[in-house]
Coordinates of C-alpha atoms in Angstrom, one line a residue:
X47 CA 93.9 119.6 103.2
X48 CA 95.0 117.8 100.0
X49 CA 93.8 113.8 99.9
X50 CA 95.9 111.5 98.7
X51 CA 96.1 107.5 98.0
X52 CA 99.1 105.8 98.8
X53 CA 100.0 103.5 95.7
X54 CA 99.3 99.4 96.5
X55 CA 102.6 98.4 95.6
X56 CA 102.6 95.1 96.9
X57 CA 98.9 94.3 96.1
X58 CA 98.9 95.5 92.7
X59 CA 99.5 93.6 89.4
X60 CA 103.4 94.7 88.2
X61 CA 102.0 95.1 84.5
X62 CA 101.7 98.6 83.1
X63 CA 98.2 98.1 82.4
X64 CA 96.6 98.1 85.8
X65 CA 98.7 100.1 87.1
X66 CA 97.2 103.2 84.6
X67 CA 93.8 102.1 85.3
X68 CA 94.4 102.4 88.7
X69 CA 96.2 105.7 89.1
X70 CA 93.9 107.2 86.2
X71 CA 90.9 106.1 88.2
X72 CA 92.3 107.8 91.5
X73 CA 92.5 110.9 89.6
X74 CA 89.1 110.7 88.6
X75 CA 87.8 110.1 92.1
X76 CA 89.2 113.6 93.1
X77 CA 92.5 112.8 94.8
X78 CA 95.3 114.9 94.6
X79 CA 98.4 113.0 94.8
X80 CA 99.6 109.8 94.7
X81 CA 102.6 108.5 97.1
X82 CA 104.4 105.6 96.2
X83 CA 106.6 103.6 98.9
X84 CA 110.7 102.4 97.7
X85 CA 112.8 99.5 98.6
X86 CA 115.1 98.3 96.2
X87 CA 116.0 94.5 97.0
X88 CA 113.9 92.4 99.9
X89 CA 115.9 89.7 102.2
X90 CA 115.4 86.3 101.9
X91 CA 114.8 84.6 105.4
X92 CA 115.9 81.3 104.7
X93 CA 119.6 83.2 104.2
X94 CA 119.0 85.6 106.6
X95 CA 117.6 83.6 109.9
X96 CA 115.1 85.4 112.3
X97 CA 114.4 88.1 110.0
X98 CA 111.7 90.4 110.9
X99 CA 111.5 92.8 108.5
X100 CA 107.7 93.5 107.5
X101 CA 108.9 92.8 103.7
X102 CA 111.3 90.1 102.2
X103 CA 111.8 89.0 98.6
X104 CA 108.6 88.1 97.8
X105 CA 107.2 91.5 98.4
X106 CA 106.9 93.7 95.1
X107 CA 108.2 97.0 94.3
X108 CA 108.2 99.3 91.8
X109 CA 111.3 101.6 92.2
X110 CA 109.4 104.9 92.8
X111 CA 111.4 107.5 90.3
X112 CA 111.0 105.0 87.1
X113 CA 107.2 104.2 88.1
X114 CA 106.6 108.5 88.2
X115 CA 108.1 108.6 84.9
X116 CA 105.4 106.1 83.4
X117 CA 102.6 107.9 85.2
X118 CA 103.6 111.6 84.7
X119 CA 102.2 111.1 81.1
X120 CA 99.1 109.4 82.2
X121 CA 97.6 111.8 85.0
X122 CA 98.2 115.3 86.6
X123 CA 98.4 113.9 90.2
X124 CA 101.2 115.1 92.5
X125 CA 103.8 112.7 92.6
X126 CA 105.3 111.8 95.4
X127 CA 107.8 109.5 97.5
X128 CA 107.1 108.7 100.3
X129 CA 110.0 108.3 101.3
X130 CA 113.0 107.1 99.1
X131 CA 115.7 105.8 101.4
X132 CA 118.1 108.5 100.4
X133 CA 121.4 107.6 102.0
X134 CA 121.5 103.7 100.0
X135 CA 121.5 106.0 96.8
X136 CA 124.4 107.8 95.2
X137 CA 122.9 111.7 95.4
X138 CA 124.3 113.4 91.8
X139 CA 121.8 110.4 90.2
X140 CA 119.2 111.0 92.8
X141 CA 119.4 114.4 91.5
X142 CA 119.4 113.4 88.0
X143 CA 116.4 111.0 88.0
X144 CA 114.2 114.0 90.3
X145 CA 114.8 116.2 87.8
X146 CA 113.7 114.7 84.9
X147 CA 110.5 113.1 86.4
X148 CA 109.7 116.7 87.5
X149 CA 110.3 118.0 83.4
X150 CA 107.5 115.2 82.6
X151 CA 105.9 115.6 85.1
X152 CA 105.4 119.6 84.5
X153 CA 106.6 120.5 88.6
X154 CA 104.4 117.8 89.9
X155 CA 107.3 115.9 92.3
X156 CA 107.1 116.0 95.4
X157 CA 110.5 113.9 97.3
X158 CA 109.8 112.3 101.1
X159 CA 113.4 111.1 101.9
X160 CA 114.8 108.8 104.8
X161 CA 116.6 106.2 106.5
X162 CA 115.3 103.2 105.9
X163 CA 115.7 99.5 108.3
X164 CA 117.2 97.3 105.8
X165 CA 120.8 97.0 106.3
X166 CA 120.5 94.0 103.7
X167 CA 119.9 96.6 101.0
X168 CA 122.5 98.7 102.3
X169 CA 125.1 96.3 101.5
X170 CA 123.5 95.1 98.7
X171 CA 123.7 98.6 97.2
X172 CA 127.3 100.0 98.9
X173 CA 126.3 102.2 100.9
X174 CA 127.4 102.7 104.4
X175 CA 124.5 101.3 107.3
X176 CA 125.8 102.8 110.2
X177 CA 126.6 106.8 109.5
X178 CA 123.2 107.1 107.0
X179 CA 121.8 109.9 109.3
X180 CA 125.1 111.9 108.7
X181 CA 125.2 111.2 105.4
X182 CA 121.1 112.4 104.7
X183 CA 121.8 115.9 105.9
X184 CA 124.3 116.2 103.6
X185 CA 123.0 114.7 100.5
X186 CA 119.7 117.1 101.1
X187 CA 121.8 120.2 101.2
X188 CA 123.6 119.0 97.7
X189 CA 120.5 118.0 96.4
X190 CA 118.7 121.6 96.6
X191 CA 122.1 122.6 95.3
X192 CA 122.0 120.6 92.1
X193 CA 118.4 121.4 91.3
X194 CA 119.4 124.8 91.4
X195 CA 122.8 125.8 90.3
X196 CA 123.7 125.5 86.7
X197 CA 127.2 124.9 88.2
X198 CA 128.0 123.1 91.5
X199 CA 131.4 122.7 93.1
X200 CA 130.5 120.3 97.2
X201 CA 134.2 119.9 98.8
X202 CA 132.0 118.6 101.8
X203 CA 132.1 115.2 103.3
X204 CA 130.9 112.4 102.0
X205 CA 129.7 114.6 99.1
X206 CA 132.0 115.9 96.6
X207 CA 131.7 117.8 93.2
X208 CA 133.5 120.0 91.1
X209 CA 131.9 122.1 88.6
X210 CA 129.4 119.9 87.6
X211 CA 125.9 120.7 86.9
X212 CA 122.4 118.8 85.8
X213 CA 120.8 120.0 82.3
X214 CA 118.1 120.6 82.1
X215 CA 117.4 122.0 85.7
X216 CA 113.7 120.8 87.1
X217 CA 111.0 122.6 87.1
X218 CA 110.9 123.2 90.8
X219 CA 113.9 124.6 92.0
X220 CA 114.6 123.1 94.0
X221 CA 111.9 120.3 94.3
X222 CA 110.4 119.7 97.7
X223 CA 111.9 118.0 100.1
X224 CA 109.9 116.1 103.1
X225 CA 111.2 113.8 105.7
X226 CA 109.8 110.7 107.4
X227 CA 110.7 110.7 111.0
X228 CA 110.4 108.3 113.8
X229 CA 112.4 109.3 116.9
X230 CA 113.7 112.3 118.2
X231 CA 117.1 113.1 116.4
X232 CA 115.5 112.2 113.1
X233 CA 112.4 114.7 113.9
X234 CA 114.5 117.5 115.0
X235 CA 116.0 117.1 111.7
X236 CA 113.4 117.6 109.9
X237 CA 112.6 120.8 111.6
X238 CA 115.8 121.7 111.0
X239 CA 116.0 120.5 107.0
X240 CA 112.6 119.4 105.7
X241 CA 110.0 121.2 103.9
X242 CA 107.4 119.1 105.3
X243 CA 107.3 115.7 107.4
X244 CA 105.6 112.4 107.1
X245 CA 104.4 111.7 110.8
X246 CA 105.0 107.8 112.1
X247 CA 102.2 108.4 115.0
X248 CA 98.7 110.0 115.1
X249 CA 97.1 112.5 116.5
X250 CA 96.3 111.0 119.6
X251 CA 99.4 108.5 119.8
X252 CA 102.1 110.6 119.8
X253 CA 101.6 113.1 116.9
X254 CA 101.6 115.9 119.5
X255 CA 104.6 115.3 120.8
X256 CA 106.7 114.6 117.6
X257 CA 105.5 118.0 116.0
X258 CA 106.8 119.5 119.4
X259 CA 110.1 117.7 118.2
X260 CA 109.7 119.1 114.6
X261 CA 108.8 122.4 116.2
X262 CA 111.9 122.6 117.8
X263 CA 114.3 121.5 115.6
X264 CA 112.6 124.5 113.5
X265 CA 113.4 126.9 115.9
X266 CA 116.4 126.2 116.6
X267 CA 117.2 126.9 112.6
X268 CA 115.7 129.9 112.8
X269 CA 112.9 128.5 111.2
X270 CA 108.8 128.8 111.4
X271 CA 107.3 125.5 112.1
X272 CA 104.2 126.6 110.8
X273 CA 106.1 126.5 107.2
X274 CA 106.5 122.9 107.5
X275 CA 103.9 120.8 105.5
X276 CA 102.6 117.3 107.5
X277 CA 101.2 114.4 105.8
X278 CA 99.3 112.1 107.7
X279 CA 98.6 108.3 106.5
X280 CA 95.0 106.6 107.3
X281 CA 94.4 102.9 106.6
X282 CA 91.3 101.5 105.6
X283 CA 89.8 101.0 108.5
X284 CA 88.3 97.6 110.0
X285 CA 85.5 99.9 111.4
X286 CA 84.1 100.7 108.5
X287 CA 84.1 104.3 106.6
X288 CA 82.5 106.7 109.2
X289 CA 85.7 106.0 110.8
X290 CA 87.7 106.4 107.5
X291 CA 86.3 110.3 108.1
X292 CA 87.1 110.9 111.4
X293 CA 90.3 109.9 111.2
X294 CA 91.0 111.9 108.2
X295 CA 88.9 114.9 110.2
X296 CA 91.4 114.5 113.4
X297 CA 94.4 114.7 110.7
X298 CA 92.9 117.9 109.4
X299 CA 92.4 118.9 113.1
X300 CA 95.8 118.6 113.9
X301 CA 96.9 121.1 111.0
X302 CA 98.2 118.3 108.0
X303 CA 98.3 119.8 105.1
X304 CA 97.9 116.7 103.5
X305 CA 96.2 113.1 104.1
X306 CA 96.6 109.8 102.3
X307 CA 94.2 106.8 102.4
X308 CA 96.3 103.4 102.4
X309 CA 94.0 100.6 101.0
X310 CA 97.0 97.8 101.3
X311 CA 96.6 95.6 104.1
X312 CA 92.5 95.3 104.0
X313 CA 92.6 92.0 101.4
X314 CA 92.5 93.6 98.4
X315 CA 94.9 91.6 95.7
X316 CA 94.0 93.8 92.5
X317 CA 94.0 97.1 90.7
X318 CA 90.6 96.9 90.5
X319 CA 89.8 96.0 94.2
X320 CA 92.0 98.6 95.3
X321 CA 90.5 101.2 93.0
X322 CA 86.6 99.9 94.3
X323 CA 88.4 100.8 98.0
X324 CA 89.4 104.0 96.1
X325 CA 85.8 104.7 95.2
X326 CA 83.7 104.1 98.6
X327 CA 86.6 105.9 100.3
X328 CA 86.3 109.0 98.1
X329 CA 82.0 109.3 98.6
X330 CA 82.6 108.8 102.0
X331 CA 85.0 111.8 102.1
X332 CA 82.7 113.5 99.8
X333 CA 85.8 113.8 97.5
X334 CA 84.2 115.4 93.4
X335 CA 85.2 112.9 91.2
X336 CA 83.6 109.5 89.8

């Protein structure tokens, strides 16, 4: 099971300087990827009155594509999204942006797509709130298309192109594809579509049955379930780091192929902190690096 760190992006200075430190010191520690979450624009509550949202306007993001392209010359982690709300974004740029952080990057991408919850950035952006699961499955299917087709003509609905093509192609052809999935349709999906899935639950609070959901969207495709990557997520835990490992241990016992540790929320408010998280997390996981 690969071990990952999920990137700080709300705790973490915006300047390019700690943001190398940081990502160059995870890569020292001996994790293997680093996943990065996206939102575009945040809400303002006093506009927008009883809003719930667990982010707003004052809550920082670096736009996930542009932020790989800085770090794809500064380490040889995996890169990955996790997940880009895919349906908010017009799919031939998508495509466009992928491919070229997977050139720098030397096949090192890795995209988690969905939904999203933030019908503020939908409009924001022009995109469509209410049909965004229709709209995924098709933008997926173009997607692998572009990344693989010197030439692609898509008469399909909503997605249409005629005899266009990206140059250069990406490395990865076509570049992976996961899927973050909460509730049933959007898991059977991802059976049905994804190359891997990023689990909402735990094993133990409802992972079982969502892979069952996974599994049989799979099936239904004709497809083996077994294929399908799984990426857990594990906070830094209030009860200190022998229950850092066994959470990671019941992710690897529940077949993920991959794991990231998710330092945000534990009152860290700097590179630096984060990366000291980093450190005691990766001897506690007995992770080679220093």
């Amino acid at each position: 099971m690969r071990i990952g760190v999920v990137f700080p992006q709300t705790e973490i200075e915006p300047e390019p300087g700690p943001i190398r430190e940081y990502a160059e010191r995870a890569e020292r520690l001996g994790f293997s990827h680093l996943l990065a979450y996206d939102h575009v624009l945040g809400a303002d509550p006093a506009v927008h009155r009883g809003w719930d949202g667990p982010y707003d306007l004052e809550s920082r993001f670096h736009e996930p594509l542009v932020l790989f392209g800085y770090l794809a010359a500064l380490t040889t982690l995996e890169l990955v999204a996790g997940v880009l709300i895919l349906p908010q974004r017009q799919t031939a740029l998508v495509a466009k942006q992928a491919a070229t952080v997977d050139i720098l990057a030397q096949g090192r991408l890795r995209i988690g797509v969905g939904l999203g919850w933030n019908s503020v950035e939908y409009q924001a952006l022009g995109k469509s709130f209410g049909d965004r699961g229709r709209r995924l499955e098709a933008q997926v299917a173009l997607l692998r298309r572009l990344w693989s087709e010197p030439s692609v003509t898509e008469e399909g609905d909503p997605e249409q192109v005629t005899g266009a093509g990206l140059a250069p192609l990406p490395v990865q052809r076509p570049i992976p594809i996961w899927f973050g999935a909460r509730v049933a349709p959007a898991l059977r999906r991802a059976g049905r579509l994804a190359d891997g899935w990023f689990p909402q639950v735990g094993p133990g609070t409802g992972l079982e049955e969502a892979a069952a959901l996974v599994a049989e969207g799979a099936e239904a495709a004709g497809r083996d379930p077994a294929q399908l990557g799984m990426e857990g997520r594990v906070s830094y835990p209030d009860g200190g780091l022998a229950e850092l490992v066994d959470l990671v241990g019941r992710w690897q016992a529940a077949g993920a192929s991959h794991v990231s540790i998710n330092t945000m929320g534990a009152g860290r408010r700097s590179a630096a902190e984060h990366s000291e998280a980093l450190a005691e997390c990766a001897e506690a996981l007995g992770l080679v690096g220093g």
